[in-house]
Tab-separated table of C-alpha atoms and ligand atoms in Angstrom:
chain	number	residue	atom	x	y	z
A	18	UNK	CA	115.119	102.122	81.384
A	19	UNK	CA	115.024	102.055	84.742
A	20	UNK	CA	115.743	99.160	87.278
A	21	UNK	CA	112.758	97.961	89.399
A	22	UNK	CA	114.264	99.818	92.417
A	23	UNK	CA	114.034	103.124	91.029
A	24	UNK	CA	110.088	102.428	89.201
A	25	UNK	CA	107.985	105.002	90.330
A	26	UNK	CA	104.709	103.786	91.193
A	27	UNK	CA	102.690	107.264	91.120
A	28	UNK	CA	103.779	108.215	87.985
A	29	UNK	CA	102.130	107.449	84.461
A	30	UNK	CA	104.150	105.966	81.808
A	31	UNK	CA	103.861	105.105	77.996
A	32	UNK	CA	105.300	101.636	78.082
A	33	UNK	CA	106.496	99.252	80.675
A	34	UNK	CA	107.952	95.720	80.823
A	35	UNK	CA	107.272	93.127	83.412
A	36	UNK	CA	109.322	89.979	84.134
A	37	UNK	CA	106.770	87.113	85.426
A	38	UNK	CA	108.280	83.313	86.584
A	39	UNK	CA	106.505	80.430	85.126
A	40	UNK	CA	104.985	78.532	88.040
A	41	UNK	CA	104.608	74.628	88.806
A	42	UNK	CA	100.923	74.023	90.632
A	43	UNK	CA	99.627	71.149	92.711
A	44	UNK	CA	102.876	69.474	94.001
A	45	UNK	CA	100.883	66.304	93.859
A	46	UNK	CA	97.844	66.330	95.971
A	47	UNK	CA	98.077	70.002	96.648
A	48	UNK	CA	95.292	70.652	93.540
A	49	UNK	CA	94.380	74.063	92.887
A	50	UNK	CA	96.267	74.783	96.224
A	51	UNK	CA	99.681	74.687	96.257
A	52	UNK	CA	102.565	76.414	93.770
A	53	UNK	CA	106.191	77.394	93.092
A	54	UNK	CA	107.815	80.049	90.909
A	55	UNK	CA	110.330	78.832	88.941
A	56	UNK	CA	113.127	80.686	87.121
A	57	UNK	CA	111.736	80.364	83.995
A	58	UNK	CA	110.552	83.562	82.572
A	59	UNK	CA	108.273	85.650	80.347
A	60	UNK	CA	108.519	88.942	79.521
A	61	UNK	CA	105.328	90.860	78.940
A	62	UNK	CA	105.492	94.505	77.163
A	63	UNK	CA	102.437	96.993	77.425
A	64	UNK	CA	102.620	99.967	75.485
A	65	UNK	CA	100.021	102.899	75.291
A	66	UNK	CA	98.500	102.859	71.684
A	67	UNK	CA	95.946	105.544	70.253
A	68	UNK	CA	92.523	104.362	69.990
A	69	UNK	CA	90.561	101.693	72.358
A	70	UNK	CA	91.937	98.728	70.410
A	71	UNK	CA	94.320	95.785	72.180
A	72	UNK	CA	96.703	93.904	69.904
A	73	UNK	CA	98.872	91.247	70.643
A	74	UNK	CA	102.668	92.430	68.447
A	75	UNK	CA	104.772	89.391	69.530
A	76	UNK	CA	105.697	86.459	67.732
A	77	UNK	CA	103.790	84.512	70.389
A	78	UNK	CA	100.290	85.935	69.006
A	79	UNK	CA	97.074	84.729	68.463
A	80	UNK	CA	98.368	81.472	66.642
A	81	UNK	CA	100.657	79.975	69.346
A	82	UNK	CA	98.248	81.285	71.816
A	83	UNK	CA	94.930	80.764	71.037
A	84	UNK	CA	92.380	83.313	73.057
A	85	UNK	CA	95.339	85.380	73.839
A	86	UNK	CA	93.708	88.717	72.902
A	87	UNK	CA	90.546	87.648	74.445
A	88	UNK	CA	92.341	87.062	77.843
A	89	UNK	CA	94.105	90.083	77.534
A	90	UNK	CA	91.347	92.099	76.858
A	91	UNK	CA	89.116	90.712	79.501
A	92	UNK	CA	92.335	91.166	82.101
A	93	UNK	CA	92.274	94.801	81.142
A	94	UNK	CA	88.724	95.576	81.068
A	95	UNK	CA	88.611	93.962	84.823
A	96	UNK	CA	91.643	96.140	85.647
A	97	UNK	CA	90.267	99.320	84.309
A	98	UNK	CA	86.983	98.750	86.298
A	99	UNK	CA	88.420	97.808	89.488
A	100	UNK	CA	91.387	100.403	89.687
A	101	UNK	CA	88.871	103.161	88.339
A	102	UNK	CA	91.043	104.272	85.545
A	103	UNK	CA	90.101	105.258	82.317
A	104	UNK	CA	90.344	102.540	79.720
A	105	UNK	CA	92.894	102.747	76.719
A	106	UNK	CA	94.417	100.737	73.891
A	107	UNK	CA	97.637	99.421	74.098
A	108	UNK	CA	100.496	97.027	72.031
A	109	UNK	CA	100.898	94.166	73.875
A	110	UNK	CA	104.173	91.735	73.585
A	111	UNK	CA	104.990	88.449	75.310
A	112	UNK	CA	108.455	86.854	74.892
A	113	UNK	CA	110.384	84.184	77.031
A	114	UNK	CA	111.172	80.725	77.712
A	115	UNK	CA	107.513	79.550	79.628
A	116	UNK	CA	106.052	77.058	77.108
A	117	UNK	CA	102.396	77.302	76.275
A	118	UNK	CA	99.845	74.654	77.690
A	119	UNK	CA	102.318	72.623	79.215
A	120	UNK	CA	101.236	73.253	82.884
A	121	UNK	CA	103.964	75.844	83.767
A	122	UNK	CA	101.553	78.824	84.272
A	123	UNK	CA	102.221	80.541	80.657
A	124	UNK	CA	98.597	82.153	80.415
A	125	UNK	CA	99.286	83.172	83.855
A	126	UNK	CA	102.231	85.198	83.016
A	127	UNK	CA	100.173	86.803	80.111
A	128	UNK	CA	97.309	87.649	82.954
A	129	UNK	CA	99.827	88.914	85.668
A	130	UNK	CA	101.663	90.679	83.490
A	131	UNK	CA	99.051	92.250	82.087
A	132	UNK	CA	97.523	93.494	85.157
A	133	UNK	CA	101.115	94.738	86.797
A	134	UNK	CA	101.976	96.473	83.119
A	135	UNK	CA	98.727	98.474	83.381
A	136	UNK	CA	98.898	99.061	87.207
A	137	UNK	CA	102.493	100.227	86.331
A	138	UNK	CA	101.821	102.098	83.415
A	139	UNK	CA	98.736	104.105	85.538
A	140	UNK	CA	100.283	104.528	88.724
A	141	UNK	CA	97.065	103.262	90.213
A	142	UNK	CA	99.028	101.191	92.929
A	143	UNK	CA	97.081	98.306	93.474
A	144	UNK	CA	100.520	96.591	94.067
A	145	UNK	CA	100.960	92.915	94.321
A	146	UNK	CA	97.961	92.185	96.611
A	147	UNK	CA	95.762	93.764	94.204
A	148	UNK	CA	97.190	92.155	91.013
A	149	UNK	CA	97.107	88.801	92.455
A	150	UNK	CA	93.340	89.112	93.669
A	151	UNK	CA	92.414	90.421	90.084
A	152	UNK	CA	94.344	87.179	88.329
A	153	UNK	CA	92.906	84.795	90.877
A	154	UNK	CA	89.403	86.349	89.976
A	155	UNK	CA	90.457	86.009	86.376
A	156	UNK	CA	91.705	82.277	86.466
A	157	UNK	CA	89.204	80.428	89.163
A	158	UNK	CA	92.135	79.279	91.173
A	159	UNK	CA	95.025	80.986	92.697
A	160	UNK	CA	97.691	78.243	92.671
A	161	UNK	CA	99.550	79.490	89.563
A	162	UNK	CA	98.598	83.353	90.182
A	163	UNK	CA	100.090	83.316	94.036
A	164	UNK	CA	103.654	81.853	93.134
A	165	UNK	CA	103.811	84.131	89.935
A	166	UNK	CA	102.782	87.143	91.843
A	167	UNK	CA	104.817	86.556	94.962
A	168	UNK	CA	107.437	83.990	94.273
A	169	UNK	CA	108.691	80.956	96.053
A	170	UNK	CA	106.525	78.289	97.720
A	171	UNK	CA	102.586	79.355	97.927
A	172	UNK	CA	99.733	77.970	99.592
A	173	UNK	CA	96.618	79.690	98.848
A	174	UNK	CA	93.059	79.320	99.907
A	175	UNK	CA	89.418	81.078	99.083
A	176	UNK	CA	88.819	83.415	101.549
A	177	UNK	CA	86.326	86.550	102.383
A	178	UNK	CA	88.954	88.870	100.453
A	179	UNK	CA	89.187	86.602	97.425
A	180	UNK	CA	92.148	84.326	98.074
A	181	UNK	CA	94.452	84.350	100.798
A	182	UNK	CA	98.182	83.267	100.434
A	183	UNK	CA	100.733	81.944	102.910
A	184	UNK	CA	104.320	82.062	101.102
A	185	UNK	CA	107.451	80.544	102.045
A	186	UNK	CA	110.955	81.060	100.543
A	187	UNK	CA	112.414	78.142	98.819
A	188	UNK	CA	115.854	76.848	99.890
A	189	UNK	CA	118.420	78.054	96.702
A	190	UNK	CA	119.846	74.459	96.627
A	191	UNK	CA	116.473	72.983	95.835
A	192	UNK	CA	116.666	72.002	92.005
A	193	UNK	CA	113.331	71.626	89.894
A	194	UNK	CA	113.865	69.019	87.234
A	195	UNK	CA	111.453	69.791	84.509
A	196	UNK	CA	110.643	67.861	81.670
A	197	UNK	CA	108.573	69.489	79.053
A	198	UNK	CA	106.965	66.742	76.715
A	199	UNK	CA	106.443	68.065	73.022
A	200	UNK	CA	102.448	67.796	73.284
A	201	UNK	CA	100.157	70.159	74.757
A	202	UNK	CA	97.595	69.584	77.372
A	203	UNK	CA	94.498	72.330	77.469
A	204	UNK	CA	94.068	72.783	81.144
A	205	UNK	CA	90.049	72.744	80.644
A	206	UNK	CA	90.053	69.422	78.699
A	207	UNK	CA	92.547	68.150	81.971
A	208	UNK	CA	89.918	69.631	84.448
A	209	UNK	CA	86.828	67.768	82.377
A	210	UNK	CA	88.348	64.495	83.525
A	211	UNK	CA	88.079	64.799	87.183
A	212	UNK	CA	84.960	63.199	88.923
A	213	UNK	CA	82.701	65.574	90.743
A	214	UNK	CA	83.017	63.635	94.109
A	215	UNK	CA	85.777	61.764	96.138
A	216	UNK	CA	85.760	58.840	98.596
A	217	UNK	CA	86.462	59.985	101.938
A	218	UNK	CA	89.882	57.810	101.824
A	219	UNK	CA	91.317	59.624	99.279
A	220	UNK	CA	90.183	63.160	100.786
A	221	UNK	CA	91.871	62.017	103.981
A	222	UNK	CA	95.105	60.866	101.680
A	223	UNK	CA	95.140	64.211	100.059
A	224	UNK	CA	94.748	66.127	103.065
A	225	UNK	CA	97.762	64.320	104.585
A	226	UNK	CA	100.178	65.087	101.600
A	227	UNK	CA	98.983	68.972	101.407
A	228	UNK	CA	100.033	69.104	105.321
A	229	UNK	CA	103.251	67.447	104.828
A	230	UNK	CA	104.477	69.270	101.974
A	231	UNK	CA	103.318	72.589	103.155
A	232	UNK	CA	105.303	72.000	106.417
A	233	UNK	CA	108.348	70.750	104.766
A	234	UNK	CA	108.557	73.717	102.721
A	235	UNK	CA	107.812	76.107	105.775
A	236	UNK	CA	110.114	74.235	107.593
A	237	UNK	CA	112.525	74.456	104.503
A	238	UNK	CA	113.220	70.397	105.212
A	239	UNK	CA	112.667	69.475	101.865
A	240	UNK	CA	114.367	65.767	102.093
A	241	UNK	CA	111.605	64.794	104.442
A	242	UNK	CA	109.405	64.676	101.725
A	243	UNK	CA	109.814	61.194	100.323
A	244	UNK	CA	106.710	59.047	99.844
A	245	UNK	CA	104.260	62.250	99.754
A	246	UNK	CA	104.154	63.314	96.317
A	247	UNK	CA	101.547	60.118	95.208
A	248	UNK	CA	98.382	61.646	94.281
A	249	UNK	CA	94.783	60.186	94.370
A	250	UNK	CA	93.105	63.547	93.684
A	251	UNK	CA	94.109	64.707	89.675
A	252	UNK	CA	97.132	62.603	88.298
A	253	UNK	CA	95.561	59.292	87.938
A	254	UNK	CA	92.394	60.828	86.406
A	255	UNK	CA	94.765	62.745	83.858
A	256	UNK	CA	97.397	60.131	82.897
A	257	UNK	CA	95.316	59.010	79.827
A	258	UNK	CA	96.434	62.574	78.599
A	259	UNK	CA	100.095	61.794	79.589
A	260	UNK	CA	100.918	58.055	79.673
A	261	UNK	CA	104.486	58.325	80.477
A	262	UNK	CA	103.561	59.914	84.119
A	263	UNK	CA	103.867	57.418	86.338
A	264	UNK	CA	107.314	55.815	84.280
A	265	UNK	CA	108.721	59.315	84.291
A	266	UNK	CA	108.159	59.881	88.088
A	267	UNK	CA	109.271	56.727	89.088
A	268	UNK	CA	112.479	56.969	87.189
A	269	UNK	CA	113.166	60.370	88.488
A	270	UNK	CA	112.670	58.814	91.894
A	271	UNK	CA	114.689	55.859	91.358
A	272	UNK	CA	117.728	58.224	90.099
A	273	UNK	CA	117.795	60.231	93.461
A	274	UNK	CA	114.807	62.945	93.224
A	275	UNK	CA	112.770	63.170	96.188
A	276	UNK	CA	109.649	63.017	94.438
A	277	UNK	CA	107.885	64.106	91.522
A	278	UNK	CA	104.363	65.500	90.123
A	279	UNK	CA	102.631	66.474	87.196
A	280	UNK	CA	103.284	70.031	86.850
A	281	UNK	CA	99.752	71.951	86.974
A	282	UNK	CA	97.397	70.232	84.622
A	283	UNK	CA	100.502	69.064	82.374
A	284	UNK	CA	101.621	68.104	80.380
A	285	UNK	CA	105.406	69.164	82.117
A	286	UNK	CA	106.165	66.861	84.813
A	287	UNK	CA	108.767	68.230	87.430
A	288	UNK	CA	110.667	65.975	89.734
A	289	UNK	CA	112.399	67.688	92.829
A	290	UNK	CA	115.953	67.377	93.767
A	291	UNK	CA	116.367	68.911	97.604
A	292	UNK	CA	120.433	69.060	97.346
A	293	UNK	CA	122.316	71.405	95.114
A	294	UNK	CA	123.671	68.499	93.555
A	295	UNK	CA	123.709	69.199	90.011
A	296	UNK	CA	124.905	65.880	88.694
A	297	UNK	CA	122.425	64.134	90.459
A	298	UNK	CA	119.837	66.498	88.885
A	299	UNK	CA	121.230	65.483	85.612
A	300	UNK	CA	121.341	62.061	86.240
A	301	UNK	CA	117.311	62.033	87.506
A	302	UNK	CA	116.719	64.389	84.112
A	303	UNK	CA	118.037	61.617	82.129
A	304	UNK	CA	116.406	58.964	83.916
A	305	UNK	CA	113.196	61.399	83.365
A	306	UNK	CA	113.650	61.599	79.817
A	307	UNK	CA	114.024	57.802	79.242
A	308	UNK	CA	110.216	57.110	79.808
A	309	UNK	CA	109.849	60.005	77.335
A	310	UNK	CA	111.874	60.781	74.904
A	311	UNK	CA	110.347	63.571	72.781
A	312	UNK	CA	110.448	66.010	75.754
A	313	UNK	CA	112.915	69.182	76.432
A	314	UNK	CA	114.688	69.120	80.138
A	315	UNK	CA	115.230	72.322	82.298
A	316	UNK	CA	117.118	72.104	85.456
A	317	UNK	CA	116.066	75.436	87.333
A	318	UNK	CA	115.911	76.779	91.028
A	319	UNK	CA	112.779	78.679	92.378
A	320	UNK	CA	112.155	82.054	91.618
A	321	UNK	CA	112.396	83.996	95.127
A	322	UNK	CA	110.552	87.579	93.686
A	323	UNK	CA	107.529	86.960	91.789
A	324	UNK	CA	106.670	89.673	88.855
A	325	UNK	CA	109.175	92.468	88.791
A	326	UNK	CA	108.427	95.466	86.797
A	327	UNK	CA	112.094	95.662	84.775
A	328	UNK	CA	111.556	99.239	82.810
A	329	UNK	CA	109.211	102.049	82.055
A	330	UNK	CA	109.125	105.483	80.206
B	1	HSE	N1	95.606	73.560	89.607
B	1	HSE	C1	95.290	73.461	88.153
B	1	HSE	C2	94.742	71.961	87.651
B	1	HSE	C3	96.140	74.050	87.390
B	1	HSE	O1	95.233	71.386	88.188
B	1	HSE	O2	93.668	71.855	87.069
B	1	HSE	C4	96.915	75.058	87.466
B	1	HSE	O3	96.017	76.290	87.932
């Protein structure tokens, strides 16, 4: 086993383990644009296997992640093509704490882990920028792939090279109170609920909030965000899937959170506590859970590193 620091990208390897953080995306009105990496992790282990087959060997296999094998195969095919590598079969296992279909970037951990793992295994040298661009191409929106790759807070926008990312470190004192409901929401279903067009007033409302949230993270002044997480872009249309959403956020804010949002396309709801006051974070969590008792709570900080190749041989 080698630590990340000793990892030599130019060698080929037989197996590799990549740790990838879960993510919370949108942060209110930053739909498909803003994201934060969280200290909640999945580990993707890839081992070369004879033949061309790709096999998921972890307990979180096809039953728990419908379509996972096809998703990994698609990512691998894109990697082999773009990195100009000869394809090979492999066994892949996915373990960790990021729940499936809850809006915490679980699919992204699998995609990024697959791409980063193959990059490390082959010594192709795409690096984080190359891995991110391929993940964005596969997902169609970069708001989970950017923080999962680079860590911290990220804003991203379509650009000539695919997507461009601005990344800022999140103050270590920030606490994210993560309420994970017992039920799943599929991103594709949640995207179908969105309108094709928006009124000018709603666009202007969203632009202001995205600017303010980005400025607050860039200037490390998270306390200035009261009232800036309300949203007219996606949350109102998705509330029928998560009816407790407005009450969970209102309870969290009343208990001392700066604000709260639907994490990605849900079902998870996140409230931000801007100080390292763990008592306040616990009170916020309890208040959120009162509005949705059938749920799990995590209080976590932001991950600063993005994905990390942990071991290889
Ligand atoms: N931004 C996406 C959505 C989910 O809200 O549908 C995360 O990529």
